[in-house]
């Protein structure tokens, strides 16, 4: 059985591997974890003739490499081989690593290595290096109601968030718009009374829909973004809505288990 605390998910968030799993015949366990390195998006450069060094670039963080070792044990060689293959196959499909109450978005794996420890019955290990698509572990969704005009939103976590915005018109609105830290984002079209425009910029998702139809070609301006802290979100006239986001933290300790 598995405990649901360590899981690898594909792009549709289907569980591909449930770690910390054990039965009478086989066992699967995460034994080692290397959290992603943190690096700035810019670079440090020398100033010729001065001996000084300056940082050039933005203040954001680049995603790093997340490494894990999974131990796989089988009662028979056939079981051990099947379990190891299951781990390898899951790694090739993983787009999110779920660690208790936090998830790390994954771009793709960059290395998978396999090794036997002793004989088949003793077990094997699979080392995987995942390339994270974000330096932040995502926490459960936070929901904030919005009204027309200025709104104050408290953004939890350590870093910027890409929200999901659901905007509903109370009467006909032409070119509805919203302003976030990224600037003014506008949809070039008309919302009739009661219609809802959804701009979903959450990690792993990018869609713009009205009534379930794809209307992303009508979007003008930057992808909505909010920095951590107390921020302002402004909706155009005759709009109300809901903003949802997943706070990002650099260290998932305290919201997820430790490897055993």
Tab-separated table of N, CA, C and O in Angstrom, residues 13-65:
chain	number	residue	atom	x	y	z
A	13	UNK	N	-1.982	15.544	-14.078
A	13	UNK	CA	-2.011	15.304	-12.636
A	13	UNK	C	-2.533	13.913	-12.272
A	13	UNK	O	-3.080	13.719	-11.189
A	14	UNK	N	-2.361	12.977	-13.173
A	14	UNK	CA	-2.604	11.586	-12.830
A	14	UNK	C	-1.400	11.057	-12.060
A	14	UNK	O	-0.255	11.365	-12.411
A	15	UNK	N	-1.640	10.281	-11.018
A	15	UNK	CA	-0.537	9.729	-10.232
A	15	UNK	C	0.134	8.612	-11.032
A	15	UNK	O	-0.499	7.612	-11.378
A	16	UNK	N	1.414	8.802	-11.330
A	16	UNK	CA	2.177	7.803	-12.068
A	16	UNK	C	2.984	6.894	-11.150
A	16	UNK	O	3.302	5.763	-11.514
A	17	UNK	N	3.331	7.409	-9.975
A	17	UNK	CA	4.075	6.584	-9.025
A	17	UNK	C	3.754	7.051	-7.619
A	17	UNK	O	3.799	8.245	-7.328
A	18	UNK	N	3.422	6.113	-6.759
A	18	UNK	CA	3.148	6.394	-5.358
A	18	UNK	C	4.319	5.835	-4.566
A	18	UNK	O	4.461	4.624	-4.405
A	19	UNK	N	5.191	6.729	-4.117
A	19	UNK	CA	6.366	6.296	-3.373
A	19	UNK	C	5.985	5.931	-1.936
A	19	UNK	O	4.864	6.150	-1.494
A	20	UNK	N	6.986	5.422	-1.199
A	20	UNK	CA	6.725	4.943	0.160
A	20	UNK	C	5.611	3.884	0.129
A	20	UNK	O	4.667	3.915	0.911
A	21	UNK	N	5.726	2.943	-0.806
A	21	UNK	CA	4.706	1.931	-1.018
A	21	UNK	C	5.271	0.569	-0.646
A	21	UNK	O	6.441	0.289	-0.929
A	22	UNK	N	4.463	-0.256	-0.045
A	22	UNK	CA	4.962	-1.579	0.306
A	22	UNK	C	3.814	-2.588	0.335
A	22	UNK	O	2.684	-2.269	0.653
A	23	UNK	N	4.130	-3.838	-0.052
A	23	UNK	CA	3.208	-4.965	0.033
A	23	UNK	C	4.005	-6.153	0.557
A	23	UNK	O	5.200	-6.030	0.865
A	24	UNK	N	3.379	-7.306	0.605
A	24	UNK	CA	4.077	-8.508	1.043
A	24	UNK	C	5.201	-8.865	0.074
A	24	UNK	O	6.266	-9.339	0.478
A	25	UNK	N	4.987	-8.579	-1.234
A	25	UNK	CA	5.927	-9.022	-2.259
A	25	UNK	C	6.927	-7.958	-2.704
A	25	UNK	O	7.968	-8.285	-3.272
A	26	UNK	N	6.632	-6.689	-2.478
A	26	UNK	CA	7.515	-5.644	-2.998
A	26	UNK	C	7.435	-4.394	-2.131
A	26	UNK	O	6.475	-4.194	-1.383
A	27	UNK	N	8.461	-3.570	-2.261
A	27	UNK	CA	8.504	-2.311	-1.506
A	27	UNK	C	9.185	-1.240	-2.343
A	27	UNK	O	10.122	-1.511	-3.097
A	28	UNK	N	8.691	-0.032	-2.191
A	28	UNK	CA	9.227	1.123	-2.913
A	28	UNK	C	9.417	2.241	-1.905
A	28	UNK	O	8.513	2.538	-1.126
A	29	UNK	N	10.593	2.866	-1.917
A	29	UNK	CA	10.871	3.877	-0.895
A	29	UNK	C	11.846	4.917	-1.416
A	29	UNK	O	12.866	4.574	-2.023
A	30	UNK	N	11.521	6.183	-1.191
A	30	UNK	CA	12.448	7.256	-1.510
A	30	UNK	C	13.487	7.326	-0.389
A	30	UNK	O	13.141	7.506	0.772
A	31	UNK	N	14.753	7.152	-0.749
A	31	UNK	CA	15.799	7.083	0.272
A	31	UNK	C	16.704	8.307	0.305
A	31	UNK	O	17.419	8.518	1.278
A	32	UNK	N	16.690	9.114	-0.757
A	32	UNK	CA	17.563	10.285	-0.787
A	32	UNK	C	16.928	11.356	-1.652
A	32	UNK	O	16.262	11.055	-2.650
A	33	UNK	N	17.106	12.607	-1.250
A	33	UNK	CA	16.501	13.724	-1.976
A	33	UNK	C	17.472	14.901	-1.996
A	33	UNK	O	18.010	15.289	-0.958
A	34	UNK	N	17.693	15.445	-3.177
A	34	UNK	CA	18.497	16.655	-3.323
A	34	UNK	C	17.619	17.787	-3.810
A	34	UNK	O	17.138	17.780	-4.949
A	35	UNK	N	17.348	18.764	-2.949
A	35	UNK	CA	16.470	19.869	-3.324
A	35	UNK	C	17.136	20.738	-4.386
A	35	UNK	O	18.365	20.802	-4.471
A	36	UNK	N	16.346	21.410	-5.234
A	36	UNK	CA	16.925	22.207	-6.322
A	36	UNK	C	17.865	23.296	-5.817
A	36	UNK	O	17.591	23.952	-4.804
A	37	UNK	N	18.990	23.467	-6.533
A	37	UNK	CA	19.872	24.594	-6.257
A	37	UNK	C	19.132	25.886	-6.585
A	37	UNK	O	18.245	25.912	-7.446
A	38	UNK	N	19.512	26.957	-5.899
A	38	UNK	CA	18.923	28.260	-6.155
A	38	UNK	C	19.960	29.154	-6.825
A	38	UNK	O	21.091	29.275	-6.348
A	39	UNK	N	19.590	29.747	-7.950
A	39	UNK	CA	20.500	30.620	-8.681
A	39	UNK	C	19.729	31.816	-9.204
A	39	UNK	O	18.566	31.685	-9.597
A	40	UNK	N	20.328	33.011	-9.213
A	40	UNK	CA	19.638	34.184	-9.734
A	40	UNK	C	19.513	34.114	-11.251
A	40	UNK	O	20.294	33.418	-11.918
A	41	UNK	N	18.538	34.828	-11.810
A	41	UNK	CA	18.365	34.825	-13.260
A	41	UNK	C	19.434	35.654	-13.955
A	41	UNK	O	19.716	35.438	-15.130
A	42	UNK	N	20.013	36.601	-13.242
A	42	UNK	CA	21.061	37.435	-13.820
A	42	UNK	C	22.445	36.840	-13.593
A	42	UNK	O	22.592	35.682	-13.207
A	43	UNK	N	23.477	37.640	-13.818
A	43	UNK	CA	24.863	37.200	-13.649
A	43	UNK	C	25.666	38.261	-12.916
A	43	UNK	O	25.313	39.450	-12.914
A	44	UNK	N	26.744	37.825	-12.291
A	44	UNK	CA	27.693	38.744	-11.656
A	44	UNK	C	28.849	38.977	-12.625
A	44	UNK	O	29.469	38.017	-13.095
A	45	UNK	N	29.132	40.222	-12.933
A	45	UNK	CA	30.153	40.554	-13.924
A	45	UNK	C	31.225	41.453	-13.313
A	45	UNK	O	30.942	42.271	-12.437
A	46	UNK	N	32.468	41.284	-13.800
A	46	UNK	CA	33.582	42.134	-13.370
A	46	UNK	C	33.514	43.487	-14.076
A	46	UNK	O	33.158	43.573	-15.256
A	47	UNK	N	33.841	44.543	-13.339
A	47	UNK	CA	33.953	45.876	-13.923
A	47	UNK	C	35.436	46.105	-14.239
A	47	UNK	O	36.250	46.197	-13.314
A	48	UNK	N	35.830	46.139	-15.514
A	48	UNK	CA	37.251	46.237	-15.891
A	48	UNK	C	37.963	47.406	-15.220
A	48	UNK	O	37.447	48.522	-15.151
A	49	UNK	N	39.140	47.109	-14.691
A	49	UNK	CA	39.996	48.143	-14.127
A	49	UNK	C	39.623	48.634	-12.754
A	49	UNK	O	40.289	49.514	-12.209
A	50	UNK	N	38.580	48.081	-12.164
A	50	UNK	CA	38.139	48.560	-10.853
A	50	UNK	C	38.256	47.507	-9.754
A	50	UNK	O	38.304	47.855	-8.574
A	51	UNK	N	38.268	46.254	-10.135
A	51	UNK	CA	38.256	45.191	-9.140
A	51	UNK	C	36.884	44.954	-8.540
A	51	UNK	O	36.721	44.120	-7.650
A	52	UNK	N	35.892	45.686	-9.028
A	52	UNK	CA	34.531	45.551	-8.499
A	52	UNK	C	33.735	44.544	-9.320
A	52	UNK	O	34.050	44.269	-10.479
A	53	UNK	N	32.698	44.037	-8.709
A	53	UNK	CA	31.799	43.132	-9.404
A	53	UNK	C	30.366	43.631	-9.228
A	53	UNK	O	29.990	44.086	-8.153
A	54	UNK	N	29.593	43.560	-10.309
A	54	UNK	CA	28.217	44.035	-10.286
A	54	UNK	C	27.277	42.915	-10.696
A	54	UNK	O	27.626	42.066	-11.521
A	55	UNK	N	26.083	42.947	-10.118
A	55	UNK	CA	25.051	41.997	-10.516
A	55	UNK	C	24.231	42.624	-11.629
A	55	UNK	O	23.732	43.743	-11.507
A	56	UNK	N	24.091	41.890	-12.734
A	56	UNK	CA	23.364	42.394	-13.901
A	56	UNK	C	22.219	41.429	-14.200
A	56	UNK	O	22.444	40.240	-14.444
A	57	UNK	N	21.000	41.927	-14.175
A	57	UNK	CA	19.850	41.070	-14.484
A	57	UNK	C	18.746	41.256	-13.478
A	57	UNK	O	18.829	42.076	-12.556
A	58	UNK	N	17.691	40.463	-13.630
A	58	UNK	CA	16.532	40.564	-12.756
A	58	UNK	C	16.782	39.966	-11.389
A	58	UNK	O	17.816	39.345	-11.130
A	59	UNK	N	15.798	40.140	-10.520
A	59	UNK	CA	15.922	39.650	-9.148
A	59	UNK	C	15.277	38.283	-8.939
A	59	UNK	O	15.239	37.784	-7.826
A	60	UNK	N	14.761	37.700	-10.010
A	60	UNK	CA	14.112	36.402	-9.881
A	60	UNK	C	15.104	35.270	-9.705
A	60	UNK	O	16.330	35.457	-9.775
A	61	UNK	N	14.577	34.071	-9.491
A	61	UNK	CA	15.392	32.873	-9.304
A	61	UNK	C	15.169	31.899	-10.452
A	61	UNK	O	14.066	31.772	-10.969
A	62	UNK	N	16.244	31.216	-10.840
A	62	UNK	CA	16.159	30.171	-11.847
A	62	UNK	C	15.843	28.848	-11.184
A	62	UNK	O	16.312	28.566	-10.085
A	63	UNK	N	15.070	28.019	-11.870
A	63	UNK	CA	14.803	26.677	-11.365
A	63	UNK	C	16.056	25.826	-11.494
A	63	UNK	O	16.858	26.010	-12.407
A	64	UNK	N	16.255	24.902	-10.565
A	64	UNK	CA	17.422	24.032	-10.564
A	64	UNK	C	17.058	22.586	-10.818
A	64	UNK	O	15.985	22.268	-11.342
A	65	UNK	N	17.955	21.688	-10.438
A	65	UNK	CA	17.760	20.258	-10.630
A	65	UNK	C	17.370	19.608	-9.313
A	65	UNK	O	17.980	19.848	-8.278
